[in-house]
Amino acid sequence: MKFEDLKKRLDRNRPMTTITIRIPEDVVEDLKRVAPLLGFSGYQPLIRAYIGQGLRADLERLDGDTVSALVASLKRRGVSDEVIHEALSEVVQK
């Protein structure tokens, strides 16, 4: 993934779109139960996180991009999006 694309993905204010997806009721109930335990405000942010994780993993696998792998590794280690964004901005400006 290119630096510019990565910077866009870290922007919390990027445009969103509404979709409709059919999910079994028991899965939604499990998501609602698990979301607060994982620190999410609701089940929809948890679903977005799950989708993002899967998408990043697939993009990393398909692109072979070391920057994406580094960002994912930093996130797994608890580094905030803000710190990662600042570091990427510093690298891009050089």
Coordinates of N, CA and C in Angstrom, one line a residue:
M1 N 0.8 -1.2 0.0 CA 0.0 0.0 0.0 C 0.9 1.2 0.0
K2 N 0.5 2.2 -0.8 CA 1.3 3.4 -0.9 C 1.1 4.3 0.3
F3 N 2.1 5.2 0.6 CA 2.0 6.0 1.8 C 0.7 6.9 1.7
E4 N 0.4 7.5 0.6 CA -0.8 8.3 0.5 C -2.1 7.5 0.7
D5 N -2.2 6.3 0.2 CA -3.3 5.5 0.5 C -3.4 5.2 2.0
L6 N -2.3 4.9 2.6 CA -2.2 4.6 4.0 C -2.7 5.8 4.8
K7 N -2.2 6.9 4.5 CA -2.6 8.2 5.2 C -4.1 8.3 5.1
K8 N -4.7 8.1 4.0 CA -6.2 8.2 3.8 C -6.9 7.2 4.7
R9 N -6.4 6.0 4.8 CA -7.1 5.0 5.6 C -7.0 5.3 7.1
L10 N -6.0 6.1 7.5 CA -5.9 6.5 8.9 C -6.7 7.7 9.3
D11 N -7.3 8.3 8.3 CA -8.1 9.5 8.6 C -9.5 9.1 9.2
R12 N -9.7 9.4 10.4 CA -11.0 9.0 11.1 C -12.2 9.7 10.5
N13 N -12.0 10.8 9.8 CA -13.1 11.6 9.2 C -13.3 11.3 7.7
R14 N -12.8 10.1 7.2 CA -13.0 9.8 5.8 C -14.5 9.5 5.5
P15 N -14.9 9.7 4.3 CA -16.3 9.5 4.0 C -16.8 8.1 4.3
M16 N -18.0 7.9 4.7 CA -18.6 6.6 5.0 C -19.8 6.4 4.0
T17 N -20.2 5.2 3.8 CA -21.4 4.9 3.1 C -22.2 3.9 3.8
T18 N -23.5 3.8 3.6 CA -24.3 2.9 4.3 C -24.6 1.7 3.4
I19 N -24.5 0.5 4.0 CA -24.7 -0.7 3.3 C -25.8 -1.5 4.1
T20 N -26.4 -2.5 3.4 CA -27.2 -3.4 4.1 C -26.6 -4.8 3.9
I21 N -26.5 -5.5 5.0 CA -26.0 -6.9 5.0 C -26.8 -7.8 5.9
R22 N -27.1 -8.9 5.4 CA -27.9 -9.9 6.2 C -27.0 -10.7 7.1
I23 N -27.2 -10.7 8.4 CA -26.4 -11.5 9.3 C -27.3 -12.2 10.3
P24 N -27.1 -13.5 10.6 CA -27.9 -14.2 11.5 C -28.1 -13.5 12.8
E25 N -29.3 -13.5 13.3 CA -29.6 -12.8 14.6 C -28.7 -13.2 15.7
D26 N -28.4 -14.5 15.8 CA -27.6 -15.0 16.9 C -26.2 -14.4 16.8
V27 N -25.7 -14.2 15.6 CA -24.4 -13.6 15.4 C -24.4 -12.1 15.8
V28 N -25.5 -11.4 15.5 CA -25.6 -10.0 15.9 C -25.7 -9.9 17.4
E29 N -26.4 -10.8 18.1 CA -26.4 -10.8 19.5 C -25.1 -11.1 20.1
D30 N -24.3 -12.0 19.6 CA -22.9 -12.3 20.0 C -22.1 -11.0 19.9
L31 N -22.2 -10.4 18.7 CA -21.4 -9.1 18.5 C -21.8 -8.1 19.5
K32 N -23.1 -7.9 19.8 CA -23.5 -6.9 20.8 C -22.9 -7.3 22.2
R33 N -22.8 -8.5 22.5 CA -22.3 -9.0 23.8 C -20.8 -8.8 23.9
V34 N -20.1 -9.1 22.8 CA -18.6 -9.0 22.8 C -18.1 -7.6 22.6
A35 N -18.8 -6.7 21.9 CA -18.3 -5.4 21.6 C -17.8 -4.6 22.8
P36 N -18.6 -4.5 23.9 CA -18.2 -3.7 25.0 C -17.0 -4.4 25.7
L37 N -16.9 -5.7 25.7 CA -15.8 -6.4 26.4 C -14.5 -6.1 25.7
L38 N -14.6 -5.8 24.4 CA -13.4 -5.5 23.6 C -13.1 -4.0 23.5
G39 N -13.9 -3.2 24.2 CA -13.7 -1.7 24.2 C -14.4 -1.0 23.1
F40 N -15.4 -1.6 22.4 CA -16.1 -0.9 21.3 C -17.4 -0.3 21.8
S41 N -17.8 0.8 21.2 CA -19.0 1.5 21.7 C -20.3 0.7 21.2
G42 N -20.2 -0.2 20.3 CA -21.3 -0.9 19.8 C -20.9 -2.0 18.9
Y43 N -21.9 -2.8 18.4 CA -21.5 -3.9 17.5 C -21.1 -3.4 16.1
Q44 N -21.6 -2.3 15.6 CA -21.2 -1.9 14.3 C -19.8 -1.5 14.2
P45 N -19.2 -0.7 15.2 CA -17.7 -0.5 15.1 C -16.9 -1.7 15.2
L46 N -17.4 -2.7 15.9 CA -16.7 -4.0 16.0 C -16.7 -4.7 14.6
I47 N -17.9 -4.7 14.0 CA -18.0 -5.3 12.6 C -17.0 -4.6 11.7
R48 N -16.9 -3.2 11.8 CA -16.0 -2.5 10.9 C -14.6 -2.9 11.2
A49 N -14.3 -3.1 12.5 CA -12.9 -3.5 12.9 C -12.6 -4.9 12.3
Y50 N -13.5 -5.8 12.5 CA -13.3 -7.1 11.9 C -13.1 -7.1 10.4
I51 N -13.9 -6.3 9.7 CA -13.8 -6.2 8.3 C -12.4 -5.6 7.9
G52 N -12.0 -4.5 8.6 CA -10.8 -3.8 8.4 C -9.6 -4.8 8.6
Q53 N -9.7 -5.6 9.7 CA -8.6 -6.5 10.0 C -8.4 -7.6 8.9
G54 N -9.6 -8.1 8.4 CA -9.5 -9.1 7.4 C -9.1 -8.5 6.1
L55 N -9.5 -7.3 5.8 CA -9.1 -6.6 4.5 C -7.6 -6.3 4.5
R56 N -7.1 -5.8 5.7 CA -5.7 -5.5 5.8 C -4.9 -6.7 5.6
A57 N -5.3 -7.8 6.2 CA -4.6 -9.1 6.1 C -4.6 -9.6 4.6
D58 N -5.7 -9.5 3.9 CA -5.8 -9.9 2.5 C -4.9 -8.9 1.6
L59 N -5.0 -7.6 1.9 CA -4.2 -6.7 1.1 C -2.7 -6.9 1.3
E60 N -2.4 -7.2 2.5 CA -1.0 -7.5 2.8 C -0.5 -8.7 2.1
R61 N -1.3 -9.7 2.2 CA -1.0 -11.0 1.5 C -0.9 -10.8 0.0
L62 N -1.9 -10.1 -0.6 CA -1.9 -9.9 -2.0 C -0.9 -8.9 -2.5
D63 N -0.7 -7.8 -1.8 CA 0.3 -6.8 -2.2 C 1.7 -7.1 -1.8
G64 N 1.9 -7.9 -0.7 CA 3.2 -8.1 -0.2 C 3.8 -6.8 0.3
D65 N 3.0 -5.9 0.8 CA 3.5 -4.6 1.2 C 4.0 -4.6 2.6
T66 N 5.3 -4.3 2.8 CA 5.9 -4.3 4.2 C 5.4 -3.1 5.0
V67 N 5.0 -2.0 4.4 CA 4.4 -0.9 5.2 C 3.1 -1.3 5.9
S68 N 2.3 -2.0 5.1 CA 1.0 -2.5 5.7 C 1.3 -3.5 6.8
A69 N 2.2 -4.3 6.6 CA 2.6 -5.3 7.7 C 3.1 -4.6 8.9
L70 N 3.9 -3.6 8.7 CA 4.4 -2.8 9.9 C 3.3 -2.2 10.6
V71 N 2.4 -1.5 9.9 CA 1.3 -0.8 10.5 C 0.4 -1.8 11.3
A72 N 0.1 -2.9 10.7 CA -0.7 -4.0 11.4 C 0.0 -4.5 12.6
S73 N 1.3 -4.7 12.6 CA 2.1 -5.1 13.7 C 2.1 -4.1 14.8
L74 N 2.2 -2.8 14.5 CA 2.2 -1.7 15.5 C 0.8 -1.7 16.1
K75 N -0.2 -1.8 15.4 CA -1.6 -1.8 15.9 C -1.8 -3.0 16.9
R76 N -1.3 -4.1 16.5 CA -1.4 -5.3 17.4 C -0.7 -5.1 18.7
R77 N 0.3 -4.2 18.7 CA 1.1 -3.9 19.9 C 0.6 -2.7 20.6
G78 N -0.6 -2.2 20.2 CA -1.2 -1.2 20.9 C -0.9 0.3 20.5
V79 N -0.1 0.4 19.5 CA 0.3 1.8 19.0 C -1.0 2.4 18.4
S80 N -1.3 3.6 18.8 CA -2.5 4.3 18.4 C -2.4 4.7 16.9
D81 N -3.6 4.8 16.3 CA -3.7 5.3 14.9 C -3.0 6.7 14.8
E82 N -3.2 7.5 15.8 CA -2.6 8.9 15.8 C -1.1 8.8 15.7
V83 N -0.5 8.0 16.6 CA 1.0 7.9 16.6 C 1.5 7.4 15.2
I84 N 0.8 6.3 14.7 CA 1.2 5.8 13.4 C 1.1 6.8 12.3
H85 N -0.1 7.6 12.4 CA -0.3 8.6 11.4 C 0.8 9.7 11.4
E86 N 1.2 10.1 12.7 CA 2.3 11.1 12.8 C 3.6 10.6 12.3
A87 N 3.9 9.3 12.6 CA 5.1 8.8 12.1 C 5.2 8.7 10.5
L88 N 4.0 8.3 10.0 CA 4.0 8.2 8.5 C 4.1 9.6 7.9
S89 N 3.4 10.5 8.5 CA 3.5 11.9 8.0 C 4.9 12.4 8.0
E90 N 5.7 12.1 9.1 CA 7.1 12.5 9.2 C 7.9 11.8 8.1
V91 N 7.6 10.6 7.8 CA 8.4 9.9 6.8 C 8.1 10.4 5.4
V92 N 6.8 10.7 5.1 CA 6.4 11.2 3.8 C 7.0 12.6 3.5
Q93 N 7.1 13.4 4.6 CA 7.6 14.8 4.4 C 9.1 14.8 4.1
K94 N 9.8 13.8 4.4 CA 11.3 13.8 4.2 C 11.6 13.6 2.7

